[in-house]
Coordinates of C-alpha atoms and ligand atoms in Angstrom, one line a residue:
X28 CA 163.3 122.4 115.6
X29 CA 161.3 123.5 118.4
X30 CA 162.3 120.6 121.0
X31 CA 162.4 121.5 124.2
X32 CA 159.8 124.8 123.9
X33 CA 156.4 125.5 125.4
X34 CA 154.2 127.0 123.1
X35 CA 150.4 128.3 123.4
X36 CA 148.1 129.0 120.6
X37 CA 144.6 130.4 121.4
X38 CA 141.8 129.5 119.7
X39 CA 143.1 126.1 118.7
X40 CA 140.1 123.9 118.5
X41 CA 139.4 124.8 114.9
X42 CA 140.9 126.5 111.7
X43 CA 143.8 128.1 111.5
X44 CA 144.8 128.1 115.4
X45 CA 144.5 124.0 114.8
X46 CA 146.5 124.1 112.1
X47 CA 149.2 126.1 113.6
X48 CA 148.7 123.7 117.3
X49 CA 149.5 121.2 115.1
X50 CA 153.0 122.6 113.4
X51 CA 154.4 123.9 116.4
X52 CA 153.8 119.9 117.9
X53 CA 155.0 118.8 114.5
X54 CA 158.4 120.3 115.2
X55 CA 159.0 119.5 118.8
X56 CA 157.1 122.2 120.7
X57 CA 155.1 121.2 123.9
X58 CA 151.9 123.0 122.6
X59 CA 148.7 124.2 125.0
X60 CA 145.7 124.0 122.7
X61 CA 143.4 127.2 124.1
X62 CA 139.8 127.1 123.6
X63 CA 136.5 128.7 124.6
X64 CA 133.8 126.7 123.1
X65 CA 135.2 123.9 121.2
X66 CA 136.3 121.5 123.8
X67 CA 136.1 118.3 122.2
X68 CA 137.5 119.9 118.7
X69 CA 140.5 121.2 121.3
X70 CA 140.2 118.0 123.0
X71 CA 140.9 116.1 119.4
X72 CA 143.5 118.3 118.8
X73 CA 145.5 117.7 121.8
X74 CA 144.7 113.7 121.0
X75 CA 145.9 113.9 117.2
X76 CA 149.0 115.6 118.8
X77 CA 150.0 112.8 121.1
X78 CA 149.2 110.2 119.3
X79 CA 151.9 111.2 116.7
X80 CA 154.2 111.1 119.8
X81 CA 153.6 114.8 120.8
X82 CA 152.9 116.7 123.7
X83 CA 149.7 118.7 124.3
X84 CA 147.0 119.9 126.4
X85 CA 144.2 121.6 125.7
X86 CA 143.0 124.4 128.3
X87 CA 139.8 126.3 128.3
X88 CA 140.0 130.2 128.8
X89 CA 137.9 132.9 127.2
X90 CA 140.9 135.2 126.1
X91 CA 138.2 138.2 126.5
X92 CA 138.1 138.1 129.9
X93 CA 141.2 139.7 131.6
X94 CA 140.9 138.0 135.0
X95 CA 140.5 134.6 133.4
X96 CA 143.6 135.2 131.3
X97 CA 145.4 135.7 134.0
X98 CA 144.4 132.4 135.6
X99 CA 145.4 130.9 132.5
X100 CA 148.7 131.6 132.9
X101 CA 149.4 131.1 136.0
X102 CA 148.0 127.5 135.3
X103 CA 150.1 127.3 132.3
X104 CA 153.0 128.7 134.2
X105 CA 152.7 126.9 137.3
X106 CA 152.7 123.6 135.4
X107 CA 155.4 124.3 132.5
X108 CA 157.5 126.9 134.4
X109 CA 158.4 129.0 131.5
X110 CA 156.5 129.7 127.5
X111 CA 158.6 130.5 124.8
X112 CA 155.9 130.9 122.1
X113 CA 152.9 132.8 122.6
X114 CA 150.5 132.8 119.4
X115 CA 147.3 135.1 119.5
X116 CA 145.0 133.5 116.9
X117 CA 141.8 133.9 118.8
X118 CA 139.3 136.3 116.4
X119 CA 135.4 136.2 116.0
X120 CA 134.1 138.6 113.3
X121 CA 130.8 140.3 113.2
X122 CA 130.7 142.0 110.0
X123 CA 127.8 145.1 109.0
X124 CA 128.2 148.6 107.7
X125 CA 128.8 151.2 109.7
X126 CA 125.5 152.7 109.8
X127 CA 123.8 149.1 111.4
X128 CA 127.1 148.0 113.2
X129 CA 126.0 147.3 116.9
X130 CA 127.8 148.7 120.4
X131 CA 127.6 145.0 121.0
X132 CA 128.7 143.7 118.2
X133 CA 131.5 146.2 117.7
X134 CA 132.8 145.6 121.4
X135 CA 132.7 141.8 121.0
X136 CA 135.1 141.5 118.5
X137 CA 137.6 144.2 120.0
X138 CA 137.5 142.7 122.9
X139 CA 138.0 139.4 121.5
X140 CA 140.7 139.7 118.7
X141 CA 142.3 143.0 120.4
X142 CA 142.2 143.3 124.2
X143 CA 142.4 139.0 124.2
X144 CA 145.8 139.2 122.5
X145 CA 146.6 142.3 125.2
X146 CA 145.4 140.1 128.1
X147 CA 147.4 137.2 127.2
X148 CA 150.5 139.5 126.7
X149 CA 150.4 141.0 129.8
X150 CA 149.8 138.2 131.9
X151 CA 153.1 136.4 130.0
X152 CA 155.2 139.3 129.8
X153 CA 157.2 138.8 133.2
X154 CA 157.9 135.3 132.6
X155 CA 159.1 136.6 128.7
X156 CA 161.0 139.5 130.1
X157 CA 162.7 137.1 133.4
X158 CA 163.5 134.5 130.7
X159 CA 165.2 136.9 128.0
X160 CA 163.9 134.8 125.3
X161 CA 160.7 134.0 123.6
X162 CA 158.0 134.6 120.6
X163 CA 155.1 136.5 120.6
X164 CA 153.1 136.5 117.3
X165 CA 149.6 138.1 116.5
X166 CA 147.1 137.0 113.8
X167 CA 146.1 139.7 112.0
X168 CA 144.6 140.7 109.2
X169 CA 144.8 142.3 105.4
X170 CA 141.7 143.8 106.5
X171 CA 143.7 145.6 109.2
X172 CA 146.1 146.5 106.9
X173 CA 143.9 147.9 103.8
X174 CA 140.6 148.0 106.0
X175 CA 137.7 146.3 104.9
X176 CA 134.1 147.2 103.9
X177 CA 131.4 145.7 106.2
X178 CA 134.4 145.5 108.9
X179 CA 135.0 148.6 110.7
X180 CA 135.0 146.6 113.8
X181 CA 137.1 144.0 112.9
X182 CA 139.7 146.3 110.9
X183 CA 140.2 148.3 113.5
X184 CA 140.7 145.3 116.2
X185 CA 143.2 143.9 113.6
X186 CA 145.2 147.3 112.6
X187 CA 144.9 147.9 116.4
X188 CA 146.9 144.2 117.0
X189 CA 149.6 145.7 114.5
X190 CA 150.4 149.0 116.7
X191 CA 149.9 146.4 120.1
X192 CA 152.7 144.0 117.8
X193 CA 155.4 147.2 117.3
X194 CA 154.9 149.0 120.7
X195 CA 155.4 145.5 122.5
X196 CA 158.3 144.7 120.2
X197 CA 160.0 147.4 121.0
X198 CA 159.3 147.3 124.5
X199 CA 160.9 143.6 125.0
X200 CA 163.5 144.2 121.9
X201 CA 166.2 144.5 124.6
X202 CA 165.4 141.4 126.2
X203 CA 166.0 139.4 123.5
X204 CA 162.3 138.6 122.5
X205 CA 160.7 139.2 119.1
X206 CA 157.4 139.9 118.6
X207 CA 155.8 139.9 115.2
X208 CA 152.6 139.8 113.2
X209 CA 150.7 137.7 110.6
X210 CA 148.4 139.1 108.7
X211 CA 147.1 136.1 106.7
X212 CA 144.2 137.1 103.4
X213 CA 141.7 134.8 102.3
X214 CA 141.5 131.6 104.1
X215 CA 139.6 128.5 103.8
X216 CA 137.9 128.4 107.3
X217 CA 134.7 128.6 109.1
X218 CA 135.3 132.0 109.1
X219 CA 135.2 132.8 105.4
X220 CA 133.2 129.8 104.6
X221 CA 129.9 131.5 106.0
X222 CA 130.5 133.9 102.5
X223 CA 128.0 133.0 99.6
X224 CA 129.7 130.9 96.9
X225 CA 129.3 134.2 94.5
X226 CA 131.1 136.7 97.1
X227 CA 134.1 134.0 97.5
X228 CA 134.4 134.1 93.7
X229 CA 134.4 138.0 93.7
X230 CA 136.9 138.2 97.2
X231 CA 138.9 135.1 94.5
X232 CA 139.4 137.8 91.8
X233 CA 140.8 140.6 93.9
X234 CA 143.8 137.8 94.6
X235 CA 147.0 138.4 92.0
X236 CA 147.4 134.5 92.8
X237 CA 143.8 133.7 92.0
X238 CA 142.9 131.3 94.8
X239 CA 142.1 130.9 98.3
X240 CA 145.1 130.7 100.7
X241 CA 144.8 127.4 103.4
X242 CA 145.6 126.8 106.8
X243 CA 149.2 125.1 106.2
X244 CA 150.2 128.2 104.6
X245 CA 149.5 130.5 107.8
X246 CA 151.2 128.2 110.3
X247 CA 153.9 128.0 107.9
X248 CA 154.9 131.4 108.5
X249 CA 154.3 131.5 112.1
X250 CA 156.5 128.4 112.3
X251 CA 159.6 130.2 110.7
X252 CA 158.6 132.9 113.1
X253 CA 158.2 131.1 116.3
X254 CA 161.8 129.5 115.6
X255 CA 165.2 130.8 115.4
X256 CA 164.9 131.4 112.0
X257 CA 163.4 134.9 112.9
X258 CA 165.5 136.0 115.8
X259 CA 166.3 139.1 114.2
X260 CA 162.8 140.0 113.1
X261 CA 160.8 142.2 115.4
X262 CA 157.7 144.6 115.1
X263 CA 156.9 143.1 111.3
X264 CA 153.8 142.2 109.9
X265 CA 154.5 139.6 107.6
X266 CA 151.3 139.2 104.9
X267 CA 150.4 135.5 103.4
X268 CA 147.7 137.0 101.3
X269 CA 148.6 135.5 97.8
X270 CA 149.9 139.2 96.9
X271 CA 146.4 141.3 98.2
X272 CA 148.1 143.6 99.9
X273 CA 151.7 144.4 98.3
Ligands
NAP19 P1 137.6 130.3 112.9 O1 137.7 129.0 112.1 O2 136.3 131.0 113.0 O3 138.1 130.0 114.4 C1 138.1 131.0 115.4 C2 138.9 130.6 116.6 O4 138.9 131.6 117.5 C3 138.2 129.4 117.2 O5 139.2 128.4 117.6 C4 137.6 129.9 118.5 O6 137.6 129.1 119.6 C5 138.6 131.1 118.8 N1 137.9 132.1 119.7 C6 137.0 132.9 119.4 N2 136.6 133.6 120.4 C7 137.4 133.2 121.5 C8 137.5 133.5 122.8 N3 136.8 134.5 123.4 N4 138.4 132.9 123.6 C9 139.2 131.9 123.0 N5 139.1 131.6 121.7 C10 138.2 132.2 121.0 O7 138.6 131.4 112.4 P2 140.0 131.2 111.6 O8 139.7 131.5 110.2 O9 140.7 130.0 112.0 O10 140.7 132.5 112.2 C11 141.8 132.4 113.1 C12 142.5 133.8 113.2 O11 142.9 134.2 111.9 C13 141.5 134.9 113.6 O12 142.1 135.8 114.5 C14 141.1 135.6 112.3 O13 140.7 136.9 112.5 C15 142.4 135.5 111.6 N6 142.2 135.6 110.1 C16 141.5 134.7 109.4 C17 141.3 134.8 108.0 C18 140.6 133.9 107.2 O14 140.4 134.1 106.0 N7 140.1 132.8 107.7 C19 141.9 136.0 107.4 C20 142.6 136.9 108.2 C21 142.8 136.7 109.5 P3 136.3 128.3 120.1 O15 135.6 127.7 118.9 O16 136.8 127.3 121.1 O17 135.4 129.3 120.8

């Protein structure tokens, strides 16, 4: 159980971030539902959370933008005094081949699924380190961990969260604070449901398990990771990827 904790999950208005607001709640965690455009979804989701005798509240903070991360904190901090669970799920994608991939595009979703978890890292890491206890863990991605055609951009933010996941680790090991990664495969979300039905069916057969993973499943594993389950797991990527990348 996870009474008692303070938990915040970026980007958990929608998809997988929702579904993972919505475990941590589940099992007793206080949870802070981050969003940056989908207040009302985050709004719902703080709502759905109380109304099954949780607590939540849902925040607003752009997890690109460094100086508003670290008002977010100190919000978050002010009120709560401590976090014990810090889940950086925030990630955009903006997918071409390399030879059409755009500055813009290409710095977007670094900044966004990299430098966002980084941000919201930092500006944690002293009450983390004071506390001597706590969970970090990063959504990643298969395609950071076998790369991704039509990615570059976002492979590289995601294998770059994996070397931000095992330098952190082993910066706070000592202090009695894990920090780990998810690297989740093919989900049913927004996200992969912009893909044409015939491109989902081709992604489907590159799966040893056949199918589409869901939502569940990824907060599933964070859940045994944000709890005490995992306290002597650090620095791993754990894939829920229905076999992709073993
Ligand atoms: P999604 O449905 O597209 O949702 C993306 C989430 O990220 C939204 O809640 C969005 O919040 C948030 N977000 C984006 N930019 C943000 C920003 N600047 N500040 C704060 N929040 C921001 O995507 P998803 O499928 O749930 O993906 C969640 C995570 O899992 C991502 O990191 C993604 O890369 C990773 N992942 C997904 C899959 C998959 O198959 N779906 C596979 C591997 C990894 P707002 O709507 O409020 O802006």
């Amino acid at each position: 159980m996870l009474t008692g904790k303070i938990a915040v999950v970026t980007g958990a208005g929608r998809g997988i971030g929702r579904e993972i607001a919505l475990t941590l709640a589940a099992h007793g965690a206080t949870v802070v539902v981050n969003y940056n455009g989908s207040g009302a979804a985050a709004q719902a989701v703080a709502e759905e959370i109380a109304a099954k005798g949780g607590k939540a509240e849902a925040i607003r903070c752009d997890v690109s933008d460094f100086a508003a991360c670290e008002a977010f904190a100190k919000q978050v901090l002010e009120k709560y005094k401590r976090i014990d669970i810090l889940v950086n799920n925030a990630g955009v994608t903006r997918d071409n081949i390399i030879m059409r991939m755009t500055e813009a595009d290409y710095d977007q979703v670094l900044d966004t699924n990299l430098k966002g978890a980084f941000h919201m890292i930092r500006h944690f890491s002293r009450s983390f380190l004071k506390q001597k206890s706590g969970k970090i863990i990063n959504i990643s991605s298969v395609s950071g961990v076998a790369g991704n055609a039509g990615q570059s951009n976002y492979s590289a933010s995601k294998a770059g969260l994996i070397g931000l996941t095992k330098s952190v680790a082993r910066e706070l090991a000592s202090r009695n604070v894990q920090v780990n990664a998810v690297a989740p495969g093919f989900i049913d979300t927004d996200m992969t449901r912009k893909m044409t039905e015939e491109a989902r069916e081709k992604l489907c057969g590159q799966i040893p398990m056949g199918k589409i993973g869901t939502t569940r499943q990824i907060a599933d594993a964070v859940l045994f990771l944000a709890g005490g389950g995992s306290d002597y797991i650090t620095g791993q990527v754990l894939c829920v990827d229905g076999g992709m990348c073993m």
